[in-house]
Short mmCIF file of N, CA and C in Angstrom, two decimals:
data_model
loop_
_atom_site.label_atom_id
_atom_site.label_comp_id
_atom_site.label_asym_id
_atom_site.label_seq_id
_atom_site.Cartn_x
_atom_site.Cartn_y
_atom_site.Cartn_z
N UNK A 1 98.69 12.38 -1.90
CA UNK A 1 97.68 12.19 -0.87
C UNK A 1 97.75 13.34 0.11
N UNK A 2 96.62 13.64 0.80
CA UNK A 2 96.78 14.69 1.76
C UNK A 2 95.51 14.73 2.64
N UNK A 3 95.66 14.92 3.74
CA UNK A 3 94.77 14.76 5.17
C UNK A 3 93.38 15.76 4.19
N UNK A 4 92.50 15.18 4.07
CA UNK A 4 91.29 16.34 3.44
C UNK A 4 89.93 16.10 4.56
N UNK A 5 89.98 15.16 5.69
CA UNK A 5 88.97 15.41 6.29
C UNK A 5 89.44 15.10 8.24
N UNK A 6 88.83 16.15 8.61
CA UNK A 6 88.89 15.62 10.12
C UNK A 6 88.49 15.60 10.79
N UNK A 7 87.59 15.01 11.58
CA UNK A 7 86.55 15.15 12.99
C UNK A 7 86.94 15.45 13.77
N UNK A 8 86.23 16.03 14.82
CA UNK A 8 86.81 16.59 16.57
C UNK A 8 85.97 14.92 16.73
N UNK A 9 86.58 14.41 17.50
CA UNK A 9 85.68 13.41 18.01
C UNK A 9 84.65 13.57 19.56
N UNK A 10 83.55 12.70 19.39
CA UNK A 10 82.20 13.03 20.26
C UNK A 10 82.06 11.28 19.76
N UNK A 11 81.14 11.03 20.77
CA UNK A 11 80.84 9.82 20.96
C UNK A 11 80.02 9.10 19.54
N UNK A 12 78.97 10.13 19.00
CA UNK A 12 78.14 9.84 18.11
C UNK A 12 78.94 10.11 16.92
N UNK A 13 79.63 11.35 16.92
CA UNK A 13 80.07 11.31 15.38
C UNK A 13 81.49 10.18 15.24
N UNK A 14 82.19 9.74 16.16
CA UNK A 14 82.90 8.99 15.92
C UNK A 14 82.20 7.46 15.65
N UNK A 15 81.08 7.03 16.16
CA UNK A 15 80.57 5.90 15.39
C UNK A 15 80.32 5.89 14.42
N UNK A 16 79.68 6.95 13.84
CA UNK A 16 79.28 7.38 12.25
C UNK A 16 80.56 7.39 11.18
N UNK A 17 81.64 8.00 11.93
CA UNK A 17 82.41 8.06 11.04
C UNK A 17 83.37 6.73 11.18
N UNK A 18 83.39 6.07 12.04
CA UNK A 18 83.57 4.54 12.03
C UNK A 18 83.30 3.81 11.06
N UNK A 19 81.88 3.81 10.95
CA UNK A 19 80.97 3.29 9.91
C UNK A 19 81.50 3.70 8.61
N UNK A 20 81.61 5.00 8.19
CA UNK A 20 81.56 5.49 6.91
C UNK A 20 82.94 5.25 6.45
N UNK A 21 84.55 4.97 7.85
CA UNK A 21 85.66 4.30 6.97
C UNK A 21 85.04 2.72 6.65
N UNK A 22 84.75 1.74 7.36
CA UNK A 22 84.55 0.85 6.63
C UNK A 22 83.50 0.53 5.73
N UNK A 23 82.59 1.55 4.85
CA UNK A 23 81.69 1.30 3.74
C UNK A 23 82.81 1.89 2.79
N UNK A 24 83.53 3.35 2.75
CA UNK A 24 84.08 3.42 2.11
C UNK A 24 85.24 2.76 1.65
N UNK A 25 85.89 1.72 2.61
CA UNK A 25 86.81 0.39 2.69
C UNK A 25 86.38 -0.45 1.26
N UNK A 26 85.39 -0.48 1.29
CA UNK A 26 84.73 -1.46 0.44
C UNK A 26 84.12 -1.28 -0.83
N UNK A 27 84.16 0.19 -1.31
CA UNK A 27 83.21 0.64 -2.40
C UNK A 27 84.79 0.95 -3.11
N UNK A 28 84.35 0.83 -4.99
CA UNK A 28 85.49 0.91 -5.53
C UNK A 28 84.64 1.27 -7.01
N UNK A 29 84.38 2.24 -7.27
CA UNK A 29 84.05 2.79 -8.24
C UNK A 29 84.70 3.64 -8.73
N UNK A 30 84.76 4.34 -10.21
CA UNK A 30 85.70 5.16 -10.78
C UNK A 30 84.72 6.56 -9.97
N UNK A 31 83.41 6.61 -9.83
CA UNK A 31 82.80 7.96 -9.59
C UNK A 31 82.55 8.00 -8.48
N UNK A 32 83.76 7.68 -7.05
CA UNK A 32 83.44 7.40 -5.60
C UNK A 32 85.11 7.45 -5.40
N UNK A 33 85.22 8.50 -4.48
CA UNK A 33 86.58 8.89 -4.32
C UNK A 33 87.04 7.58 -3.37
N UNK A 34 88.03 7.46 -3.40
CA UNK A 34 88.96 6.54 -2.39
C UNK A 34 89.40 6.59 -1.36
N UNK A 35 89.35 6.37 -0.50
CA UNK A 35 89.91 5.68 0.77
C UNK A 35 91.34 5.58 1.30
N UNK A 36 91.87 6.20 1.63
CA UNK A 36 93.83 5.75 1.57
C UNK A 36 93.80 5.29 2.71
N UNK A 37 93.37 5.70 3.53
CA UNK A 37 93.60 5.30 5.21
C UNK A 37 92.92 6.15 5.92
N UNK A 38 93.19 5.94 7.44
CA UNK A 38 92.42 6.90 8.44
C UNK A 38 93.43 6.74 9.96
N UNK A 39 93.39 7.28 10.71
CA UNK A 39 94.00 7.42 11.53
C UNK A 39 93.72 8.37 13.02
N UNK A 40 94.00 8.09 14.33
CA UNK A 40 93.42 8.92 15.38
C UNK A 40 94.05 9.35 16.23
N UNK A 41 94.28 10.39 16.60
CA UNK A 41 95.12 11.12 17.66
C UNK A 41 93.44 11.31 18.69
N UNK A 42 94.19 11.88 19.81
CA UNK A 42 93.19 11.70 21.18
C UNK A 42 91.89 12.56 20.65
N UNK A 43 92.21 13.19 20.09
CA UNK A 43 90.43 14.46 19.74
C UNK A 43 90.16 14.16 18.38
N UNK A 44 90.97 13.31 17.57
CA UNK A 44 90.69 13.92 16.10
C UNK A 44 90.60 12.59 15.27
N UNK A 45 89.71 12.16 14.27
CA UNK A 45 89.37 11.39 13.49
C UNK A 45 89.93 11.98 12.23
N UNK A 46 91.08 11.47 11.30
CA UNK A 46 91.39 11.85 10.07
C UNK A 46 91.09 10.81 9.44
N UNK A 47 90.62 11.25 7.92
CA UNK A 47 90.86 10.59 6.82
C UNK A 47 91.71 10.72 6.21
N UNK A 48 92.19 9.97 5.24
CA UNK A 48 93.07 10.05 4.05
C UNK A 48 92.62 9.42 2.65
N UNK A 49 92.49 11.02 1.87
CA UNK A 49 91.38 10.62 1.08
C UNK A 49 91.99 10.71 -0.65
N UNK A 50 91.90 9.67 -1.53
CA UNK A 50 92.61 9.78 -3.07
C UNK A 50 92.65 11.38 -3.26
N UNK A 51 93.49 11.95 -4.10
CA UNK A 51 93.44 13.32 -4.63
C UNK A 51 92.73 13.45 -5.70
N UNK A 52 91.62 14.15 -6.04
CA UNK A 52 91.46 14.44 -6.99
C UNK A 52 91.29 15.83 -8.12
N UNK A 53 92.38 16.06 -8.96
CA UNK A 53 92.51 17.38 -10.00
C UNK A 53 90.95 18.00 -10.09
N UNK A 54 90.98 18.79 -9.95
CA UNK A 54 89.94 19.67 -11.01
C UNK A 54 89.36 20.74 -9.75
N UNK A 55 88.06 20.93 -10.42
CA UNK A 55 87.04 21.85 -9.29
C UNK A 55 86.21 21.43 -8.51
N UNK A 56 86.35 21.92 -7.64
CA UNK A 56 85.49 21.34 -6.35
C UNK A 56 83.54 21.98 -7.69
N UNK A 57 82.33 20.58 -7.18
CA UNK A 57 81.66 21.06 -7.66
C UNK A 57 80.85 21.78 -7.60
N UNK A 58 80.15 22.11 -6.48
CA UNK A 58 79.69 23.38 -5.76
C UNK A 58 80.31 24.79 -6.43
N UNK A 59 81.36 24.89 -5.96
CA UNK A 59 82.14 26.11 -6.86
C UNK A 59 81.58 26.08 -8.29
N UNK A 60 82.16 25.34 -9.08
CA UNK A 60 81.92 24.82 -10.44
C UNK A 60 80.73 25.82 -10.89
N UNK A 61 79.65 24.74 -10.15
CA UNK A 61 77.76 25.75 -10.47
C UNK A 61 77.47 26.69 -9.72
N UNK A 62 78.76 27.42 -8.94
CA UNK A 62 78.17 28.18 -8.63
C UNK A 62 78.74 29.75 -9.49
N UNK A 63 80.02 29.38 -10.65
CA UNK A 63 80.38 30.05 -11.56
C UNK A 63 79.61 29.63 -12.86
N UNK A 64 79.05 28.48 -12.86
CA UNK A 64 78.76 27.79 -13.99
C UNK A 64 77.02 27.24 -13.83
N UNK A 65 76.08 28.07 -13.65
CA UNK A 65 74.75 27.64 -13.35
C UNK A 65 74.21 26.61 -13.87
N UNK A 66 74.30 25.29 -13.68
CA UNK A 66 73.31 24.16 -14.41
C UNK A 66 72.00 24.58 -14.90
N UNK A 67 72.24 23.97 -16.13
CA UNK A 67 71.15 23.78 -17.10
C UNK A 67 70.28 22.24 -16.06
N UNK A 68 68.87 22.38 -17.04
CA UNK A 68 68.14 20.92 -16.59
C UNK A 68 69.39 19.93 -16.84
N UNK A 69 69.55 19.98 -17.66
CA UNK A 69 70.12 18.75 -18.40
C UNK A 69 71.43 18.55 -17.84
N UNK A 70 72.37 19.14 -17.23
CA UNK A 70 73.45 19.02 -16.87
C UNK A 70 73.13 18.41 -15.39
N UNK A 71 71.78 19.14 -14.82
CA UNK A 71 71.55 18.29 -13.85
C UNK A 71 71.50 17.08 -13.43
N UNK A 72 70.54 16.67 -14.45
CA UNK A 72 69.96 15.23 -14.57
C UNK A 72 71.67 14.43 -14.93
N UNK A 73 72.09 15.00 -15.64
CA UNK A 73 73.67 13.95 -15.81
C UNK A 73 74.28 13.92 -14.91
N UNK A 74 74.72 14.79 -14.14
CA UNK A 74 75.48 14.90 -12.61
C UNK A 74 74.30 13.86 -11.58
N UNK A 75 73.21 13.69 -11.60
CA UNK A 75 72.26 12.93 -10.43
C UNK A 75 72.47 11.38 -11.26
N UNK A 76 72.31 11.55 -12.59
CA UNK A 76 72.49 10.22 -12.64
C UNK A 76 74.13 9.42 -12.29
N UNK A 77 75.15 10.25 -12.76
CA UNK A 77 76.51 9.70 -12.27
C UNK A 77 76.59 9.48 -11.04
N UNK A 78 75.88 9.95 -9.88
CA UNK A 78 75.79 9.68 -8.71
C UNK A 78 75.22 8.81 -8.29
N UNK A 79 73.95 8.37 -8.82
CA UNK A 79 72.90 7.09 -8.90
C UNK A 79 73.55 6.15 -9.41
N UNK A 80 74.59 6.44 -10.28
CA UNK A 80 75.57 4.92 -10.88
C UNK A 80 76.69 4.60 -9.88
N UNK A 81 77.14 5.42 -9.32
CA UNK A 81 78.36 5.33 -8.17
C UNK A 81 77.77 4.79 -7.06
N UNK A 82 76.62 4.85 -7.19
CA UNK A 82 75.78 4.54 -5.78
C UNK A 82 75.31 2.81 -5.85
N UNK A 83 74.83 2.23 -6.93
CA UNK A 83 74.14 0.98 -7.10
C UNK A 83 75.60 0.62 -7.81
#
């Protein structure tokens, strides 16, 4: 496990990101990263987020240009993680 996200906190983004630990509390899909915990020091909103191996995907296409078709499979795995 390892600290991978952190907010400066502000009034608005700390509600948002309020919100978004407890939806992600609750979602448990294989294609929806995990949740470990979260935690707050006076300025800073951390997550603690599952690890996951491989390539970040941005990088990925941006060595590896999607085809249509690779598209449409990456939007639909996301549309399944999502419903």
């Amino acid at each position: 496990l390892k600290c991978a996200m952190k907010y400066k906190k502000d009034k608005d983004i700390s509600k948002r990101i309020r919100q978004e630990i407890k939806v992600l509390n609750e979602l448990h899909h294989k294609g929806i990263i995990r949740l470990r915990g979260s935690f707050e020091d006076d300025d800073t909103i951390y997550l603690v987020l599952q690890y996951i191996s491989g390539r970040d995907l941005s990088k990925f296409f941006k060595q590896n240009p999607p085809n249509k078709g690779t598209i449409i499979n990456v939007i639909y795995q996301i549309v399944e993680a999502l419903i």
